[in-house]
């Protein structure tokens, strides 16, 4: 029997296993017009097949299930491909391999315990599952993406009941999205992008205690032995409660009203760093200190949503444009997938010498220090805007104090960056040329810094 939302290729593999045959042997029932995508260890788990009419009849006979039943259960069963459904060979049973994401959406591993309950066998199965339905509430599992080259199918959530509780809450949030005239998928995608952006910064938040604890629990008790990989694999389940909370907050008219007030309402002004909306949003995710950090995330999806809310409120009565859609998520704001991040990590690990990847050779603490130095220097320069009024002494003192502070910060960032590059194997002469410093002087500076 098929599982609801199962990949057609997954059902074929399970049928082959039920007959005691290799999947490759069963696939010979169809004429394959191309090859499936592969990982280093074999065919990707999310590799999907598209069948023509004759091929669907073969699958129905193989499983002993009516085609109408398969059509209801398998999202890809009725998908047509002109290359195999038309022409002189259309009468032959044919398949074409595709990536599941290009057919019917994101694919994830099914819960084996649920599969056994449904079919009698605890086999591997792959289903089309959106990211907001990844929790198996019955067995306390987070179902992982099937497109990544990693061995895990699920993460145990029994130590983090708040993730399971968030899955139950999501149904109510999705209903509120519908009543507000928005698609639940759009609201979730925006909230997920907002919180995933926080996740990237949270490694350096001294006051963040919730996510590290939760990550260690889903990692089996200790993520420290392979923290970088676990931060990639465990990101989505760890941040899921906050994603649901943010989605709920963004749908709340009272929160939108706070954005309007922060913008000055009828008297426009720049959004303040201590605005009521961001402060209240931090409280709703259990972090009363988060407001100022989220308020200055320029270019992020949260401020883009706030800007759309403000524009829509000011342009009432006019024709809305795409820029006024608060749920529109720009491509560059979409968070990286687990598969993409794992590929980057693998590429970084394989490089050597001065060709090493920056993130692989420079510690997170060192990278954060450089980022903070540059950020603080920028803040010093930002404060100089409009600073040319007053007496000559007052203006000169303000300009010189801020310029000297920013220069000192930039100098320190330059030294830290040069030290990281040299330590990674980049030639001192090249680093000196990029820094516009004599090589001997740079060597002395770096030596003094080490001492």
Coordinates of C-alpha atoms in Angstrom, one line a residue:
X1 CA 0.0 0.0 0.0
X2 CA 1.2 3.5 -0.8
X3 CA 1.8 6.1 2.0
X4 CA 0.0 9.4 1.7
X5 CA 2.3 11.8 -0.2
X6 CA 4.9 9.1 -0.9
X7 CA 7.4 9.4 -3.8
X8 CA 6.6 7.0 -6.6
X9 CA 10.2 5.9 -6.6
X10 CA 9.9 5.1 -2.9
X11 CA 6.9 2.9 -3.5
X12 CA 8.8 1.0 -6.2
X13 CA 11.7 0.4 -3.8
X14 CA 9.3 -0.8 -1.1
X15 CA 7.5 -3.1 -3.6
X16 CA 10.8 -4.5 -4.7
X17 CA 11.8 -5.2 -1.1
X18 CA 8.5 -6.9 -0.5
X19 CA 9.1 -9.3 -3.4
X20 CA 12.7 -9.9 -2.2
X21 CA 14.2 -8.4 -5.3
X22 CA 16.8 -5.6 -5.8
X23 CA 15.2 -2.3 -6.9
X24 CA 17.3 -2.3 -10.1
X25 CA 15.7 -5.6 -11.1
X26 CA 12.2 -4.3 -10.6
X27 CA 13.0 -1.1 -12.5
X28 CA 13.7 -3.2 -15.6
X29 CA 9.9 -3.4 -15.9
X30 CA 10.1 0.1 -17.3
X31 CA 12.3 1.6 -20.0
X32 CA 14.4 4.3 -18.2
X33 CA 15.1 7.3 -20.4
X34 CA 17.8 8.8 -18.1
X35 CA 19.7 8.2 -14.9
X36 CA 18.9 9.3 -11.4
X37 CA 20.9 11.9 -9.5
X38 CA 23.5 10.4 -7.2
X39 CA 25.4 11.2 -4.1
X40 CA 28.8 9.7 -3.2
X41 CA 27.1 6.6 -1.7
X42 CA 24.5 5.9 -4.4
X43 CA 21.3 7.2 -5.8
X44 CA 19.8 10.2 -3.9
X45 CA 16.9 9.3 -1.6
X46 CA 14.8 12.1 -3.2
X47 CA 15.3 10.8 -6.8
X48 CA 11.8 10.6 -8.2
X49 CA 10.3 8.8 -11.3
X50 CA 7.7 10.1 -13.7
X51 CA 5.7 7.4 -15.4
X52 CA 3.8 7.5 -18.7
X53 CA 0.3 5.9 -19.0
X54 CA 1.6 2.4 -19.7
X55 CA 4.1 2.7 -16.9
X56 CA 1.4 3.6 -14.4
X57 CA -0.5 0.4 -15.3
X58 CA 2.6 -1.6 -14.7
X59 CA 3.1 -0.1 -11.2
X60 CA -0.6 -0.7 -10.3
X61 CA -0.2 -4.4 -11.3
X62 CA 3.1 -4.7 -9.4
X63 CA 1.5 -3.4 -6.2
X64 CA -1.9 -5.0 -6.7
X65 CA -3.5 -1.5 -6.1
X66 CA -6.0 0.3 -8.3
X67 CA -4.5 3.2 -10.3
X68 CA -7.1 5.5 -8.7
X69 CA -5.8 4.7 -5.3
X70 CA -2.2 5.4 -6.4
X71 CA -3.3 8.7 -8.0
X72 CA -4.7 9.8 -4.6
X73 CA -1.7 8.8 -2.6
X74 CA 1.3 9.6 -4.9
X75 CA 1.6 13.3 -5.9
X76 CA 3.9 12.4 -8.9
X77 CA 1.7 9.5 -10.2
X78 CA -0.3 11.7 -12.6
X79 CA 2.5 14.0 -13.6
X80 CA 3.1 13.9 -17.4
X81 CA 6.4 14.2 -19.2
X82 CA 6.0 14.8 -23.0
X83 CA 9.2 13.0 -23.7
X84 CA 7.7 9.7 -22.6
X85 CA 3.9 10.2 -22.9
X86 CA 3.8 11.1 -26.6
X87 CA 5.2 9.7 -29.7
X88 CA 5.5 6.3 -31.2
X89 CA 6.9 4.7 -28.1
X90 CA 4.2 6.0 -25.7
X91 CA 2.7 2.5 -25.6
X92 CA 5.8 1.2 -23.9
X93 CA 6.1 1.4 -20.1
X94 CA 8.6 4.2 -19.5
X95 CA 10.0 6.3 -16.7
X96 CA 12.1 9.5 -16.5
X97 CA 14.1 10.3 -13.4
X98 CA 13.6 13.8 -11.8
X99 CA 14.6 15.4 -8.5
X100 CA 11.6 15.4 -6.2
X101 CA 11.8 19.1 -5.6
X102 CA 11.1 19.8 -9.2
X103 CA 8.0 17.6 -9.3
X104 CA 5.9 18.1 -6.2
X105 CA 7.9 19.9 -3.5
X106 CA 10.3 19.2 -0.6
X107 CA 10.9 15.5 0.2
X108 CA 11.7 14.1 3.6
X109 CA 12.2 10.6 5.1
X110 CA 9.0 9.1 6.5
X111 CA 8.9 7.8 10.0
X112 CA 9.7 4.1 9.9
X113 CA 7.5 3.4 12.9
X114 CA 4.5 5.0 11.1
X115 CA 5.5 3.1 7.9
X116 CA 5.5 -0.2 9.8
X117 CA 2.1 0.7 11.3
X118 CA 0.7 1.3 7.9
X119 CA 2.4 -1.4 5.8
X120 CA 3.6 -4.0 8.3
X121 CA 7.3 -3.4 7.6
X122 CA 9.6 -0.8 9.0
X123 CA 11.1 0.1 5.7
X124 CA 12.7 3.3 4.5
X125 CA 10.2 5.5 2.7
X126 CA 10.3 9.0 1.4
X127 CA 7.4 11.4 1.3
X128 CA 6.6 14.9 0.0
X129 CA 6.5 16.8 3.3
X130 CA 6.6 20.6 3.6
X131 CA 8.8 21.9 6.4
X132 CA 5.9 22.8 8.6
X133 CA 4.8 19.1 8.8
X134 CA 8.1 17.5 9.8
X135 CA 7.3 16.5 13.3
X136 CA 5.9 12.9 13.8
X137 CA 3.8 13.8 16.9
X138 CA 3.0 10.1 17.6
X139 CA 6.7 9.0 17.9
X140 CA 8.4 12.3 18.7
X141 CA 10.6 12.5 15.6
X142 CA 11.8 15.3 13.3
X143 CA 11.8 14.0 9.7
X144 CA 14.9 15.1 7.9
X145 CA 15.4 16.3 4.3
X146 CA 15.9 13.5 1.8
X147 CA 18.1 15.5 -0.6
X148 CA 21.2 15.7 1.6
X149 CA 24.2 13.4 1.6
X150 CA 24.0 12.3 5.2
X151 CA 22.9 9.1 6.9
X152 CA 20.2 10.2 9.4
X153 CA 16.5 9.9 8.6
X154 CA 15.2 11.6 11.7
X155 CA 16.1 13.3 15.0
X156 CA 14.7 12.3 18.3
X157 CA 12.5 15.0 19.9
X158 CA 11.6 13.2 23.1
X159 CA 14.0 15.5 25.0
X160 CA 12.5 18.7 23.5
X161 CA 8.7 18.5 23.9
X162 CA 8.4 22.2 23.0
X163 CA 9.1 21.2 19.3
X164 CA 6.3 18.7 19.3
X165 CA 4.0 21.3 21.0
X166 CA 4.9 23.8 18.3
X167 CA 3.8 21.4 15.6
X168 CA 0.4 21.2 17.3
X169 CA 0.2 25.0 17.5
X170 CA 1.0 25.4 13.8
X171 CA -2.4 24.2 12.7
X172 CA -4.0 27.2 14.5
X173 CA -1.5 29.6 13.0
X174 CA -2.2 28.3 9.5
X175 CA -5.9 28.9 10.0
X176 CA -5.3 32.4 11.1
X177 CA -3.1 33.0 8.0
X178 CA -6.1 31.9 5.8
X179 CA -8.4 34.3 7.7
X180 CA -5.9 37.1 7.1
X181 CA -5.9 36.4 3.3
X182 CA -2.4 34.9 3.3
X183 CA -1.1 31.4 2.4
X184 CA 0.2 29.4 5.3
X185 CA 3.2 28.4 3.2
X186 CA 4.1 32.0 2.6
X187 CA 3.8 32.9 6.2
X188 CA 5.9 30.0 7.3
X189 CA 8.6 30.7 4.7
X190 CA 9.0 34.3 5.9
X191 CA 9.0 33.3 9.6
X192 CA 11.5 30.5 8.9
X193 CA 13.8 33.0 7.0
X194 CA 13.7 35.5 9.9
X195 CA 14.5 32.9 12.5
X196 CA 17.1 31.1 10.4
X197 CA 18.9 34.5 10.1
X198 CA 18.9 34.8 13.8
X199 CA 20.3 31.3 14.0
X200 CA 23.4 32.3 12.0
X201 CA 24.1 35.1 14.5
X202 CA 23.1 33.2 17.6
X203 CA 26.5 31.4 17.9
X204 CA 27.8 34.8 19.1
X205 CA 24.9 35.8 21.3
X206 CA 26.2 35.6 24.9
X207 CA 22.7 35.6 26.4
X208 CA 21.4 32.8 24.1
X209 CA 20.8 29.7 26.2
X210 CA 17.7 28.1 24.7
X211 CA 19.1 27.0 21.4
X212 CA 22.4 25.5 22.6
X213 CA 20.5 23.3 25.1
X214 CA 18.0 22.2 22.5
X215 CA 20.7 21.4 19.9
X216 CA 22.5 19.2 22.4
X217 CA 19.3 17.3 23.1
X218 CA 18.4 16.6 19.5
X219 CA 22.1 15.6 18.9
X220 CA 21.8 12.8 21.4
X221 CA 23.2 14.7 24.4
X222 CA 26.3 16.4 23.0
X223 CA 26.7 18.3 19.8
X224 CA 30.2 19.6 20.8
X225 CA 32.1 16.7 19.1
X226 CA 30.9 17.9 15.7
X227 CA 29.3 21.3 16.3
X228 CA 29.4 22.6 12.8
X229 CA 27.7 19.6 11.3
X230 CA 25.0 19.5 14.0
X231 CA 24.3 23.2 13.6
X232 CA 23.4 22.4 10.0
X233 CA 21.5 19.1 10.5
X234 CA 19.7 20.3 13.7
X235 CA 18.9 23.8 12.7
X236 CA 15.3 23.3 11.5
X237 CA 14.0 21.3 14.5
X238 CA 15.8 23.5 17.0
X239 CA 14.4 26.8 15.7
X240 CA 10.9 25.4 14.9
X241 CA 9.2 26.7 18.1
X242 CA 10.5 30.2 17.4
X243 CA 9.4 30.0 13.7
X244 CA 5.8 29.2 14.8
X245 CA 5.9 32.0 17.4
X246 CA 7.2 34.5 14.8
X247 CA 4.6 33.4 12.2
X248 CA 1.9 33.9 14.9
X249 CA 3.3 37.4 15.8
X250 CA 3.5 38.5 12.2
X251 CA -0.2 37.7 11.7
X252 CA -1.2 39.6 14.8
X253 CA -2.8 43.0 13.8
X254 CA -1.7 44.4 17.1
X255 CA 2.0 43.7 16.1
X256 CA 1.4 45.4 12.8
X257 CA 0.1 48.4 14.6
X258 CA 3.3 48.6 16.7
X259 CA 5.3 48.7 13.4
X260 CA 3.1 51.6 12.2
X261 CA 3.7 53.5 15.4
X262 CA 7.4 52.9 15.4
X263 CA 7.5 54.4 11.9
X264 CA 6.0 57.6 13.2
X265 CA 2.5 56.8 11.8
X266 CA 1.4 60.0 10.0
X267 CA 4.8 61.7 10.6
X268 CA 7.4 59.3 9.0
X269 CA 10.7 58.7 10.7
X270 CA 13.4 56.0 10.6
X271 CA 12.6 52.8 12.5
X272 CA 14.3 53.1 15.9
X273 CA 16.6 50.4 17.3
X274 CA 14.6 50.2 20.5
X275 CA 11.2 50.1 18.7
X276 CA 8.2 48.6 20.4
X277 CA 7.6 46.0 17.7
X278 CA 11.0 44.4 17.8
X279 CA 11.0 44.5 21.6
X280 CA 7.6 42.8 21.8
X281 CA 8.7 40.3 19.1
X282 CA 11.7 39.3 21.3
X283 CA 9.4 38.8 24.3
X284 CA 7.2 36.5 22.2
X285 CA 10.1 34.2 21.4
X286 CA 11.2 34.2 25.1
X287 CA 14.2 36.6 24.6
X288 CA 13.4 40.1 26.0
X289 CA 17.0 41.2 25.0
X290 CA 16.6 40.3 21.3
X291 CA 14.7 43.4 20.1
X292 CA 17.6 45.8 19.5
X293 CA 19.5 43.0 17.6
X294 CA 16.7 42.2 15.3
X295 CA 15.9 45.9 14.7
X296 CA 19.3 46.6 13.1
X297 CA 19.3 43.6 10.8
X298 CA 19.3 45.7 7.7
X299 CA 18.6 43.8 4.5
X300 CA 17.0 41.0 6.4
X301 CA 13.5 39.6 5.8
X302 CA 12.1 41.0 9.1
X303 CA 12.8 44.7 8.1
X304 CA 11.5 44.0 4.6
X305 CA 8.2 42.7 6.1
X306 CA 8.0 45.8 8.3
X307 CA 8.7 48.1 5.3
X308 CA 5.9 46.4 3.3
X309 CA 3.5 46.8 6.3
X310 CA 4.3 50.5 6.5
X311 CA 4.0 51.1 2.7
X312 CA 0.7 49.3 2.6
X313 CA -0.7 51.4 5.5
X314 CA 0.5 54.7 3.9
X315 CA -0.8 53.8 0.5
X316 CA -4.3 52.8 1.5
X317 CA -6.7 53.4 -1.4
X318 CA -4.0 52.9 -4.1
X319 CA -3.3 49.9 -6.2
X320 CA -1.0 47.4 -4.2
X321 CA 2.2 46.4 -5.9
X322 CA 4.5 43.5 -5.3
X323 CA 6.7 45.7 -3.0
X324 CA 3.6 46.1 -0.8
X325 CA 3.2 42.3 -0.3
X326 CA 4.5 41.7 3.3
X327 CA 4.7 37.9 2.7
X328 CA 7.0 38.2 -0.4
X329 CA 10.3 36.6 0.4
X330 CA 13.1 37.6 -1.9
X331 CA 15.4 34.9 -3.2
X332 CA 18.5 36.3 -1.6
X333 CA 16.8 36.2 1.8
X334 CA 15.9 32.5 1.6
X335 CA 18.0 30.5 4.1
X336 CA 20.4 27.9 2.8
X337 CA 19.2 24.3 2.8
X338 CA 20.7 21.5 4.8
X339 CA 22.0 19.8 1.6
X340 CA 23.6 23.0 0.4
X341 CA 25.3 23.7 3.7
X342 CA 26.7 20.2 3.9
X343 CA 28.1 20.4 0.4
X344 CA 29.9 23.6 1.3
X345 CA 31.2 22.1 4.5
X346 CA 32.5 19.0 2.5
X347 CA 34.2 21.3 -0.1
X348 CA 35.8 23.3 2.6
X349 CA 37.2 20.2 4.3
X350 CA 38.7 18.9 1.1
X351 CA 40.7 22.1 0.2
X352 CA 44.3 22.4 1.4
X353 CA 47.0 25.0 1.8
X354 CA 46.2 28.6 0.9
X355 CA 43.2 27.3 -1.1
X356 CA 41.4 26.4 2.0
X357 CA 38.0 27.8 2.6
X358 CA 37.9 30.8 4.9
X359 CA 35.2 29.3 7.2
X360 CA 37.1 26.0 7.4
X361 CA 40.4 27.5 8.6
X362 CA 39.3 30.5 10.6
X363 CA 37.5 29.8 13.8
X364 CA 34.0 31.1 14.4
X365 CA 35.4 33.3 17.3
X366 CA 38.0 34.9 15.0
X367 CA 35.5 35.5 12.2
X368 CA 33.1 37.0 14.7
X369 CA 35.8 39.3 16.1
X370 CA 36.6 40.7 12.7
X371 CA 32.9 41.2 11.9
X372 CA 32.3 43.0 15.1
X373 CA 35.3 45.3 14.6
X374 CA 34.0 46.3 11.2
X375 CA 30.5 46.7 12.4
X376 CA 31.6 48.9 15.3
X377 CA 33.7 51.0 13.0
X378 CA 30.7 51.5 10.7
X379 CA 28.6 52.5 13.7
X380 CA 31.1 55.2 14.6
X381 CA 31.0 56.6 11.1
X382 CA 27.2 56.4 11.0
X383 CA 27.0 58.7 14.0
X384 CA 28.8 61.4 11.9
X385 CA 25.7 61.9 9.7
X386 CA 24.4 65.5 10.1
X387 CA 27.3 66.3 12.5
X388 CA 28.5 69.4 10.7
X389 CA 26.4 71.9 12.7
X390 CA 27.7 73.8 15.7
X391 CA 30.9 75.6 16.6
X392 CA 34.1 74.8 14.9
X393 CA 35.6 73.2 18.1
X394 CA 32.5 71.1 18.7
X395 CA 32.3 69.8 15.2
X396 CA 36.0 69.1 14.9
X397 CA 36.1 67.3 18.2
X398 CA 33.1 65.1 17.2
X399 CA 34.5 64.3 13.8
X400 CA 38.0 63.6 15.0
X401 CA 36.9 61.4 18.0
X402 CA 34.7 59.3 15.9
X403 CA 37.1 59.0 13.0
X404 CA 40.0 58.1 15.3
X405 CA 37.9 55.4 17.0
X406 CA 36.7 53.9 13.7
X407 CA 40.3 54.0 12.3
X408 CA 41.6 52.1 15.3
X409 CA 38.9 49.5 14.9
X410 CA 39.6 49.1 11.2
X411 CA 43.4 48.8 11.9
X412 CA 42.6 46.0 14.4
X413 CA 40.3 44.3 11.9
X414 CA 43.1 44.5 9.3
X415 CA 45.6 42.9 11.6
X416 CA 43.2 40.1 12.6
X417 CA 42.4 39.4 9.0
X418 CA 46.0 39.3 8.0
X419 CA 46.9 37.0 10.9
X420 CA 44.1 34.6 9.9
X421 CA 45.2 34.6 6.2
X422 CA 48.9 33.9 7.1
X423 CA 47.9 31.2 9.5
X424 CA 45.9 29.6 6.7
X425 CA 48.9 29.4 4.5
X426 CA 48.6 32.5 2.3
X427 CA 52.0 33.9 1.5
X428 CA 53.1 36.8 3.8
X429 CA 54.1 38.9 0.7
X430 CA 50.6 38.6 -0.8
X431 CA 48.9 39.5 2.5
X432 CA 51.3 42.5 2.9
X433 CA 50.5 43.7 -0.7
X434 CA 46.7 43.5 0.0
X435 CA 47.2 45.3 3.3
X436 CA 49.4 48.0 1.7
X437 CA 52.0 47.4 4.3
X438 CA 55.7 46.4 3.9
X439 CA 56.1 42.7 4.4
X440 CA 58.7 43.2 7.2
X441 CA 56.4 45.6 9.1
X442 CA 53.4 43.2 8.8
X443 CA 55.6 40.3 10.1
X444 CA 56.6 42.4 13.1
X445 CA 53.0 43.4 13.8
X446 CA 51.8 39.8 13.6
X447 CA 54.6 38.6 15.8
X448 CA 53.9 41.2 18.4
X449 CA 50.2 40.3 18.3
X450 CA 51.1 36.6 18.9
X451 CA 53.3 37.5 21.8

